[in-house]
Amino acid sequence: MQEGRMSEVKLDPVTLAVLKGRLEQIADEMDATLYRSAFNPIIAEAHDACHGIYDGASGDTLVQGKSGLPVFVGAMAFAVRAAVQAARPLGGMREGEVWLFNDPYDGGTHANDFKLVKPFFVEGRLVCFLASAAHWHDVGGNVPGNYNPAATECWQEAVQIPPVRIVQQGEVNPDVLAILRANTRMPDSLWGDLNGQLAALELGERRLAELFAAYGEPRVTGAMGALRERARKLMRAHIASLPDGRYSFEDYLDNDGIRDEMLRVALDMTVEGERLVLDFSRTSGPCAGAVNISRATAVAACYVALKHLFPDVPANAGVLDAVEFVMPEGLLITAQRPRPVGGYTETILRMIDVVFSAAAQADPARAVAQAYGTINALSIAGLRSDDARRGQRWVMFSFFGGGHGGHAGGDGLSHGNAPISTATIPPLEIIEAAYPVRFTQWSLRPDSGGPGMHRGGLGAVYEIELLEQSAQAFVFGERGKSAPKGIAGGGNGALNRFSYRVDGQWRTPPMVSKMMGIPLSRGDRVRLETPGGGGYGDPARRGAGAVERDRAMGYVTEGGQ
């Protein structure tokens, strides 16, 4: 079987623009198909998923849907290559196949994110790949929802599925499906989400076939190559706009959930003409707990940070071609199996933070102060006690928002979603309708944004009451010890605070931001007070009108920051 190559065909600007729009529309339609059909609120409501088109020779990202998670742009290229590698001993990928796996070491992110890869052929030739990634609700492991703060190896986090054929000759493989359903607390949710991903890939295949039929293979593959080259040139132009120099910054994770010791994430960023080097060599070594990440995930995190600094760069591997990554083996961010990686979100958020703060030294006008820096992954799980559903297992999993950093253009966003993604915070109405919980508070957190000429956005307060007879809660967060940093003279945001009320008394975790197996009874509560973003610029330069408005709105209180 001959692998696809991007054809060298000259295209006029209008045709290239049309093909670019058609390719992006295919990825967007795949996104929409999954969001409308998934059973899991983290996909259907929060959009924790992505779809794209990938190079037939290298597996690199060519196009990704605009509503998909940006962190998958880098990671999914590794995922496609992992599936291709697994298929080689079997003679390579064939038409009518879909490969599935959740390996976070080859495919990036964590084991909840299941990747599906489908080869696309034109007249028997492999031209490109369609792929889907989505966060499944629960895939085994010690903790419902899989954010296990006490994990010391990957098998304690989730079931590990290597690349396997979930679809052969157009039919779902019942043996693989049986294994998947046996390794989840939520088999119906898994079945619905898998079907949604398969439907998205089928639609993408049809749309891509229509495009190739209308324009011909040379033009379409020529456009794919041209778009990558444009992305590379655009990124290099942005790099050249930064002043040459070496800019360093380091920040810390609270702990790994096992040892209460802070872990360093350090960046030395070098700008030299069109050359950008991101050197993370001074980062801490791998740890016992679940905040390790793979190199694939680390590269993807850097793309997300660069996308924030240069918003017009596309979701295309050409952006990464212009950057040199120095990430030696033996670091927290280049972990190998069986190091646990389930809490990857916390570590990539810190990587984004250090890129923001290093870039602020080079060009404060372009940079953004640090955002709240944790998704506060919270699971509450138990068994139903009502007569109609007695004994049925339920698992509530969600992530939560906080404040974004101030910037040259104004104050940071209050109660935003994490900067690793476009995923939205699930609405409380959806959570309350699906699970036996009630939100007794969902509000902005006063005094949580870092002071500055442009204030950091506010974090939030979430208080959740259990309505069932009993359950257990699990939390995996960060920023309980090291606050989000301001830039250009701006102050820090507030620290993260998690507490829980049991037997009428409020308590806090011994590890500050991580805890598992919190026993809850009806009426008990958990409470999250999330960080605000860092401030931008000297607080003394904030206008009197803005200060007065902050007080009037309750964003800043007497005696607060």
XYZ file of C-alpha atoms in Angstrom:
561
model
C 0.000 0.000 0.000
C 1.441 3.377 -0.978
C 1.258 6.116 1.652
C -0.156 9.484 0.640
C 1.969 12.524 -0.157
C 0.991 16.145 -0.387
C 1.018 16.851 -4.112
C 2.988 19.817 -5.417
C 0.268 21.623 -7.358
C 0.075 25.391 -7.825
C -3.242 26.780 -6.671
C -4.650 30.232 -7.207
C -5.520 32.089 -3.968
C -9.286 31.804 -4.465
C -9.218 28.029 -4.960
C -6.906 27.617 -1.965
C -9.256 29.685 0.206
C -12.262 27.628 -0.926
C -10.501 24.333 -0.210
C -9.325 25.606 3.156
C -12.906 26.490 4.065
C -14.236 23.136 2.868
C -11.639 21.175 4.869
C -12.331 23.183 8.013
C -16.062 22.703 7.527
C -15.590 18.929 7.425
C -13.811 18.995 10.780
C -16.455 21.349 12.221
C -19.251 19.030 11.080
C -17.544 16.078 12.738
C -17.353 18.070 15.982
C -21.036 18.959 15.791
C -22.045 15.364 15.066
C -20.382 14.088 18.232
C -21.585 16.944 20.457
C -25.196 16.300 19.417
C -25.052 12.528 19.887
C -22.760 11.906 22.891
C -24.306 10.571 26.112
C -21.608 12.064 28.342
C -22.118 15.724 29.431
C -18.368 16.325 29.349
C -18.564 15.794 25.585
C -22.121 16.933 24.820
C -22.076 20.086 26.970
C -18.417 20.824 27.693
C -17.127 19.843 24.214
C -14.115 17.925 25.555
C -13.347 16.370 22.180
C -11.818 17.120 18.796
C -11.839 15.993 15.165
C -9.434 16.618 12.383
C -7.734 15.596 9.166
C -4.158 14.335 9.312
C -1.361 13.877 6.789
C -1.299 10.453 5.115
C 2.518 10.213 5.205
C 3.461 11.796 8.543
C 0.208 11.819 10.545
C 0.697 15.520 11.264
C -2.289 17.783 11.837
C -3.641 19.440 8.689
C -7.018 20.723 9.864
C -8.906 20.608 13.156
C -12.436 21.670 14.016
C -12.701 25.140 15.515
C -14.693 23.966 18.540
C -12.343 21.080 19.351
C -9.744 21.244 22.105
C -6.559 23.006 20.923
C -4.449 20.737 23.150
C -5.256 17.889 20.778
C -3.587 19.659 17.817
C -0.125 18.425 18.765
C -1.202 15.301 20.612
C -3.363 13.840 17.836
C -0.445 13.738 15.407
C 1.313 11.412 17.863
C -1.917 9.423 18.181
C -2.301 8.916 14.438
C 1.316 7.783 14.157
C 0.802 5.321 17.029
C -2.171 3.755 15.234
C -0.207 3.531 11.973
C 2.696 1.867 13.777
C 0.362 -0.696 15.358
C -1.163 -1.520 11.968
C 2.149 -2.176 10.165
C 2.702 -5.756 11.401
C -0.816 -6.547 10.127
C -0.106 -5.200 6.654
C -1.086 -1.589 7.327
C -4.466 0.078 7.575
C -7.227 -0.943 5.224
C -10.419 0.631 3.974
C -13.360 0.003 6.262
C -11.222 -0.007 9.426
C -11.237 2.240 12.485
C -8.503 1.928 15.087
C -9.175 2.787 18.738
C -6.928 3.289 21.771
C -6.340 5.444 24.844
C -2.568 5.114 25.319
C -1.479 8.461 26.836
C 2.235 7.827 26.288
C 2.091 7.506 22.501
C -1.136 9.381 21.876
C -0.840 12.083 24.534
C -3.185 13.505 27.231
C -4.678 10.844 29.559
C -6.527 7.529 29.475
C -10.013 9.087 29.469
C -9.327 10.509 26.013
C -10.116 7.754 23.515
C -8.661 8.274 20.064
C -10.241 6.787 16.931
C -8.289 6.828 13.657
C -9.816 6.077 10.239
C -7.720 5.917 7.046
C -9.060 7.685 3.962
C -8.383 6.193 0.542
C -8.785 7.501 -2.993
C -8.781 4.774 -5.662
C -7.017 2.409 -3.270
C -4.341 4.912 -2.214
C -4.035 6.111 1.374
C -4.309 9.888 1.186
C -4.941 11.072 4.732
C -6.483 10.120 8.069
C -9.632 11.218 9.852
C -9.421 11.091 13.635
C -11.580 11.709 16.661
C -10.634 12.179 20.319
C -13.141 12.444 23.150
C -13.141 12.295 26.950
C -15.082 9.217 28.049
C -16.888 9.489 31.372
C -15.321 6.539 33.169
C -12.862 3.863 32.044
C -12.207 1.788 35.152
C -9.387 2.441 37.607
C -9.609 3.133 41.329
C -11.531 6.404 41.142
C -14.868 7.036 39.380
C -14.142 9.511 36.597
C -10.441 8.479 36.689
C -8.813 11.559 38.243
C -7.019 9.522 40.918
C -4.884 11.758 43.160
C -3.327 8.714 44.869
C -2.288 6.804 41.735
C 1.326 5.624 41.567
C 1.045 3.694 38.286
C -1.094 3.971 35.187
C -3.146 0.829 35.886
C -4.586 2.474 39.010
C -5.974 5.259 36.821
C -7.869 3.503 34.040
C -8.013 0.494 31.750
C -5.186 0.593 29.199
C -6.258 -0.117 25.606
C -3.507 -0.327 22.957
C -4.340 0.435 19.306
C -6.910 -2.161 18.183
C -9.404 -2.392 15.336
C -12.812 -1.421 16.709
C -14.239 -1.545 13.167
C -13.252 -4.108 10.516
C -14.808 -4.235 7.042
C -17.328 -1.661 8.213
C -18.542 -3.693 11.228
C -17.954 -2.998 14.921
C -15.751 -5.665 16.497
C -17.929 -7.220 19.248
C -14.928 -8.635 21.137
C -13.293 -5.233 21.581
C -16.633 -3.677 22.474
C -17.201 -6.330 25.162
C -13.829 -5.538 26.749
C -14.586 -1.821 26.755
C -18.033 -2.248 28.307
C -16.650 -4.549 31.001
C -14.121 -1.926 32.108
C -16.356 1.023 32.893
C -18.804 1.968 35.600
C -20.956 3.625 32.915
C -21.348 1.168 29.994
C -24.326 2.955 28.432
C -22.435 6.244 28.389
C -19.422 4.551 26.815
C -21.567 2.919 24.113
C -23.249 6.208 23.269
C -19.995 8.161 23.102
C -18.300 5.517 20.943
C -21.224 5.521 18.512
C -21.046 9.306 18.344
C -17.359 9.212 17.438
C -17.900 6.522 14.810
C -20.752 8.538 13.289
C -18.543 11.633 13.173
C -15.825 9.734 11.315
C -18.345 8.284 8.840
C -19.685 11.752 8.096
C -16.163 13.104 7.680
C -15.335 10.320 5.241
C -18.410 11.113 3.123
C -17.683 14.833 3.066
C -14.048 14.278 2.192
C -15.012 11.901 -0.637
C -17.329 14.582 -2.028
C -14.516 17.137 -1.883
C -12.033 14.893 -3.699
C -14.661 14.060 -6.317
C -15.367 17.739 -6.934
C -11.784 19.048 -7.081
C -9.602 16.001 -7.743
C -6.844 14.516 -5.645
C -3.976 16.748 -6.897
C -5.772 19.967 -5.981
C -6.987 18.828 -2.560
C -3.687 17.309 -1.467
C -1.901 20.312 -2.959
C -4.023 22.576 -0.765
C -3.160 20.487 2.293
C 0.542 20.993 1.641
C 0.146 24.689 0.885
C -1.768 25.313 4.108
C 0.981 23.708 6.152
C 3.628 25.868 4.506
C 1.554 29.001 5.131
C 1.197 28.077 8.805
C 4.965 27.626 9.096
C 5.692 30.999 7.491
C 3.107 32.786 9.638
C 4.573 31.361 12.836
C 8.091 32.341 11.821
C 6.926 35.882 11.114
C 5.414 36.082 14.588
C 8.637 34.816 16.158
C 10.634 37.419 14.231
C 8.421 40.148 15.712
C 9.722 39.353 19.221
C 12.976 40.942 20.422
C 15.916 38.540 20.391
C 16.982 37.271 23.781
C 16.752 34.561 26.409
C 13.753 34.732 28.717
C 13.343 32.426 31.708
C 10.539 31.668 34.127
C 9.659 28.896 36.543
C 6.525 27.992 38.466
C 5.389 25.159 40.701
C 2.803 22.440 41.187
C 1.498 21.990 44.755
C 2.446 18.309 44.948
C 1.891 15.022 43.150
C -0.789 13.720 45.522
C 1.656 11.256 47.083
C 4.433 13.419 48.517
C 3.639 16.911 49.719
C 6.557 18.465 47.856
C 6.298 21.176 45.226
C 7.400 20.359 41.671
C 9.107 22.839 39.348
C 8.085 23.566 35.755
C 10.854 25.727 34.256
C 11.269 27.319 30.833
C 14.229 28.991 29.144
C 12.884 30.600 25.971
C 15.315 31.768 23.307
C 14.315 34.059 20.442
C 16.816 34.526 17.623
C 15.397 35.964 14.428
C 12.782 33.486 13.161
C 14.058 30.811 15.543
C 12.217 29.987 18.771
C 13.581 27.453 21.260
C 11.482 26.312 24.217
C 13.849 24.573 26.647
C 12.248 22.827 29.641
C 15.425 21.033 30.796
C 15.329 22.553 34.305
C 11.898 21.031 35.046
C 11.629 18.538 37.911
C 12.088 14.850 37.252
C 9.216 12.357 37.055
C 7.186 12.008 40.231
C 5.369 9.224 42.057
C 1.902 10.715 41.534
C -0.377 11.509 38.620
C 0.894 14.922 37.449
C 3.444 13.428 35.047
C 2.797 13.950 31.332
C 4.185 12.446 28.132
C 6.279 14.375 25.633
C 3.382 14.350 23.169
C 1.218 16.132 25.722
C 3.974 18.623 26.541
C 4.401 19.613 22.883
C 0.634 20.032 22.562
C 0.606 22.308 25.632
C 3.204 24.552 24.014
C 1.046 24.866 20.904
C -1.888 26.026 23.041
C 0.267 28.677 24.726
C 1.553 29.933 21.361
C -1.993 30.013 20.004
C -2.949 32.369 22.854
C 0.042 34.625 22.130
C -0.539 34.578 18.356
C -4.307 34.050 17.915
C -4.250 33.933 14.115
C -2.034 30.861 13.815
C -4.085 27.912 12.509
C -4.572 24.412 13.911
C -1.899 22.995 11.648
C 1.386 21.167 12.279
C 3.203 23.852 10.302
C 3.021 26.041 13.403
C 5.061 23.489 15.360
C 7.571 23.094 12.504
C 8.818 26.598 13.316
C 9.590 25.813 16.976
C 12.394 23.790 18.549
C 11.424 21.868 21.695
C 14.060 20.821 24.224
C 12.495 18.236 26.524
C 15.058 15.610 27.571
C 14.074 12.193 28.843
C 13.740 11.874 32.601
C 11.543 14.907 33.257
C 8.101 15.371 34.722
C 6.987 16.315 31.200
C 8.546 13.360 29.339
C 7.211 10.531 31.486
C 7.165 6.927 30.338
C 4.865 4.046 31.207
C 3.950 3.130 33.946
C 4.228 6.614 35.493
C 0.679 7.852 36.189
C -0.467 10.730 33.958
C -4.180 11.082 34.797
C -3.818 14.615 36.170
C -2.172 15.884 32.990
C -4.411 18.949 32.845
C -2.741 20.504 35.885
C 0.773 20.149 34.482
C 0.020 21.471 31.013
C -1.691 24.469 32.570
C 1.554 25.211 34.422
C 3.483 24.841 31.166
C 1.183 27.386 29.553
C 1.687 29.685 32.535
C 5.475 29.682 32.210
C 5.252 30.333 28.446
C 2.965 33.308 29.150
C 5.296 34.719 31.814
C 8.471 34.201 29.773
C 6.819 35.828 26.752
C 5.812 38.778 28.958
C 9.516 39.529 29.478
C 9.977 39.680 25.718
C 6.836 41.654 24.876
C 4.467 42.616 27.742
C 2.038 44.233 25.305
C 1.414 40.899 23.601
C 1.439 38.661 26.685
C -1.300 37.733 29.146
C -0.943 37.296 32.898
C -1.408 33.791 34.224
C -4.916 32.318 34.381
C -6.318 30.380 37.324
C -4.279 27.307 36.473
C -6.395 24.320 37.574
C -9.508 22.539 36.324
C -10.372 21.300 39.851
C -11.492 17.893 38.566
C -14.236 16.751 40.956
C -15.958 13.371 41.092
C -18.861 12.444 43.346
C -20.083 8.871 43.007
C -22.385 6.391 44.702
C -25.388 4.104 44.312
C -29.023 5.134 43.825
C -31.335 4.439 46.764
C -34.751 5.294 45.262
C -37.059 2.387 44.449
C -37.023 2.907 40.688
C -33.216 2.852 40.372
C -32.035 1.163 43.567
C -28.463 -0.048 43.302
C -27.670 1.766 40.038
C -24.242 3.379 40.037
C -23.933 7.091 39.317
C -20.776 9.090 38.691
C -20.772 12.858 38.575
C -17.566 14.203 37.042
C -16.983 17.818 36.159
C -14.355 20.518 35.929
C -14.726 24.117 37.023
C -13.759 27.635 36.000
C -11.739 30.541 37.312
C -10.270 33.904 36.395
C -8.056 34.689 33.425
C -5.106 37.049 33.489
C -5.168 40.756 32.816
C -3.572 41.974 29.583
C -2.639 45.153 27.750
C -6.157 45.466 26.363
C -8.072 45.215 29.628
C -9.122 43.127 32.608
C -9.012 39.348 32.570
C -12.134 37.272 31.954
C -14.009 36.287 35.113
C -15.183 32.689 35.549
C -13.718 31.450 32.284
C -12.836 27.970 31.119
C -9.261 26.699 31.257
C -6.886 28.113 28.600
C -5.920 24.582 27.534
C -9.131 24.286 25.582
C -12.371 25.669 24.260
C -14.262 23.294 26.557
C -17.040 25.050 28.437
C -17.985 24.600 32.072
C -20.991 22.246 32.206
C -24.169 24.161 33.204
C -25.376 23.498 36.736
C -28.860 22.697 35.382
C -27.412 19.797 33.387
C -25.411 18.485 36.347
C -28.367 18.738 38.741
C -30.670 17.017 36.237
C -28.259 14.127 35.732
C -27.063 13.474 39.280
C -28.426 13.587 42.871
C -26.698 16.846 43.816
C -27.743 20.459 44.306
C -25.656 23.598 43.887
C -26.218 25.800 46.920
C -23.787 28.395 45.547
C -22.437 29.259 42.084
C -21.021 32.770 42.156
C -18.038 34.979 41.466
C -15.379 35.022 44.192
C -14.653 38.544 45.452
C -11.021 39.661 45.821
C -9.719 36.714 43.814
C -8.386 38.594 40.764
C -4.822 39.890 40.898
C -4.567 43.691 41.274
C -3.165 45.651 38.381
C -3.710 48.475 35.945
C -5.850 45.788 34.342
C -7.232 43.490 37.024
C -7.142 39.709 36.803
C -10.514 38.056 36.224
C -12.382 36.673 39.220
C -12.532 33.042 40.203
C -15.732 31.370 41.336
C -17.337 29.762 44.376
C -19.133 26.443 43.899
C -20.863 24.684 46.766
C -22.502 21.317 46.106
C -24.854 19.434 48.426
C -25.397 15.667 48.230
C -29.051 14.624 47.868
C -28.467 10.848 48.022
C -28.038 8.792 51.179
C -24.285 8.407 50.736
C -21.472 8.925 48.247
C -17.747 9.503 47.990
C -16.011 12.587 46.614
C -12.637 12.903 44.897
C -10.848 16.122 43.963
C -7.761 16.710 41.827
C -6.735 20.356 41.736
C -3.775 22.722 41.901
C -2.838 26.308 42.771
C -3.358 25.712 46.502
C 0.186 26.853 47.304
C 1.476 28.851 44.324
C -0.871 31.597 43.125
C -1.368 32.667 39.468
C 1.257 35.294 38.679
C 0.755 38.816 37.427
C 2.966 40.425 34.777
C 4.391 43.894 34.088
C 3.983 44.832 37.757
C 0.579 43.228 38.296
C -0.252 41.249 41.444
C -1.057 37.582 41.901
C -4.501 36.032 41.888
C -5.947 34.269 44.928
C -4.998 30.734 45.875
C -7.303 27.780 45.210
C -9.317 26.503 48.200
C -11.182 23.215 48.495
C -13.177 22.265 51.586
C -15.874 19.801 52.540
C -18.505 19.761 55.275
C -19.032 16.430 57.005
C -20.979 16.040 60.284
C -21.497 19.782 60.360
C -17.767 20.646 60.322
C -15.762 22.123 57.430
C -12.444 20.434 56.677
C -9.638 20.843 54.132
C -7.474 18.177 52.456
C -4.063 17.382 53.949
C -2.614 17.720 50.423
C -4.318 21.146 49.990
C -5.703 20.549 46.506
C -6.036 16.762 46.182
C -7.983 14.124 48.086
C -9.780 10.858 47.442
C -12.557 8.901 49.114
C -14.222 11.731 51.051
C -17.276 10.055 52.673
C -20.456 12.089 52.236
C -23.961 11.625 53.652
C -27.180 13.320 52.599
C -26.854 17.059 53.225
C -23.044 17.090 53.324
C -21.334 19.571 51.010
C -18.144 20.174 49.075
C -16.932 23.675 48.274
C -14.548 24.997 45.639
C -13.187 28.562 45.734
C -11.218 28.875 42.532
C -8.322 31.251 41.822
C -8.565 34.472 39.891
C -6.105 35.478 37.195
C -2.969 37.527 37.673
C -3.027 41.288 37.185
C -1.393 43.303 34.403
C 0.577 46.487 35.113
C 1.057 48.641 38.196
C -2.150 48.670 40.306
C -1.542 52.365 41.079
C -2.252 53.118 37.414
C -5.766 51.660 37.514
C -8.293 54.355 36.710
C -10.447 55.752 39.507
C -13.600 54.843 37.621
C -12.514 51.229 37.305
C -11.674 51.046 41.015
C -15.071 52.511 41.922
C -16.851 50.069 39.622
C -14.985 47.116 41.152
C -16.201 48.175 44.611
C -19.757 48.811 43.473
C -20.010 45.424 41.769
C -18.513 43.588 44.741
C -15.519 42.383 42.758
C -13.221 43.950 45.333
C -14.274 44.450 48.963
C -13.046 46.745 51.702
C -9.740 45.366 52.866
C -9.524 43.104 49.820
C -7.087 43.367 46.974
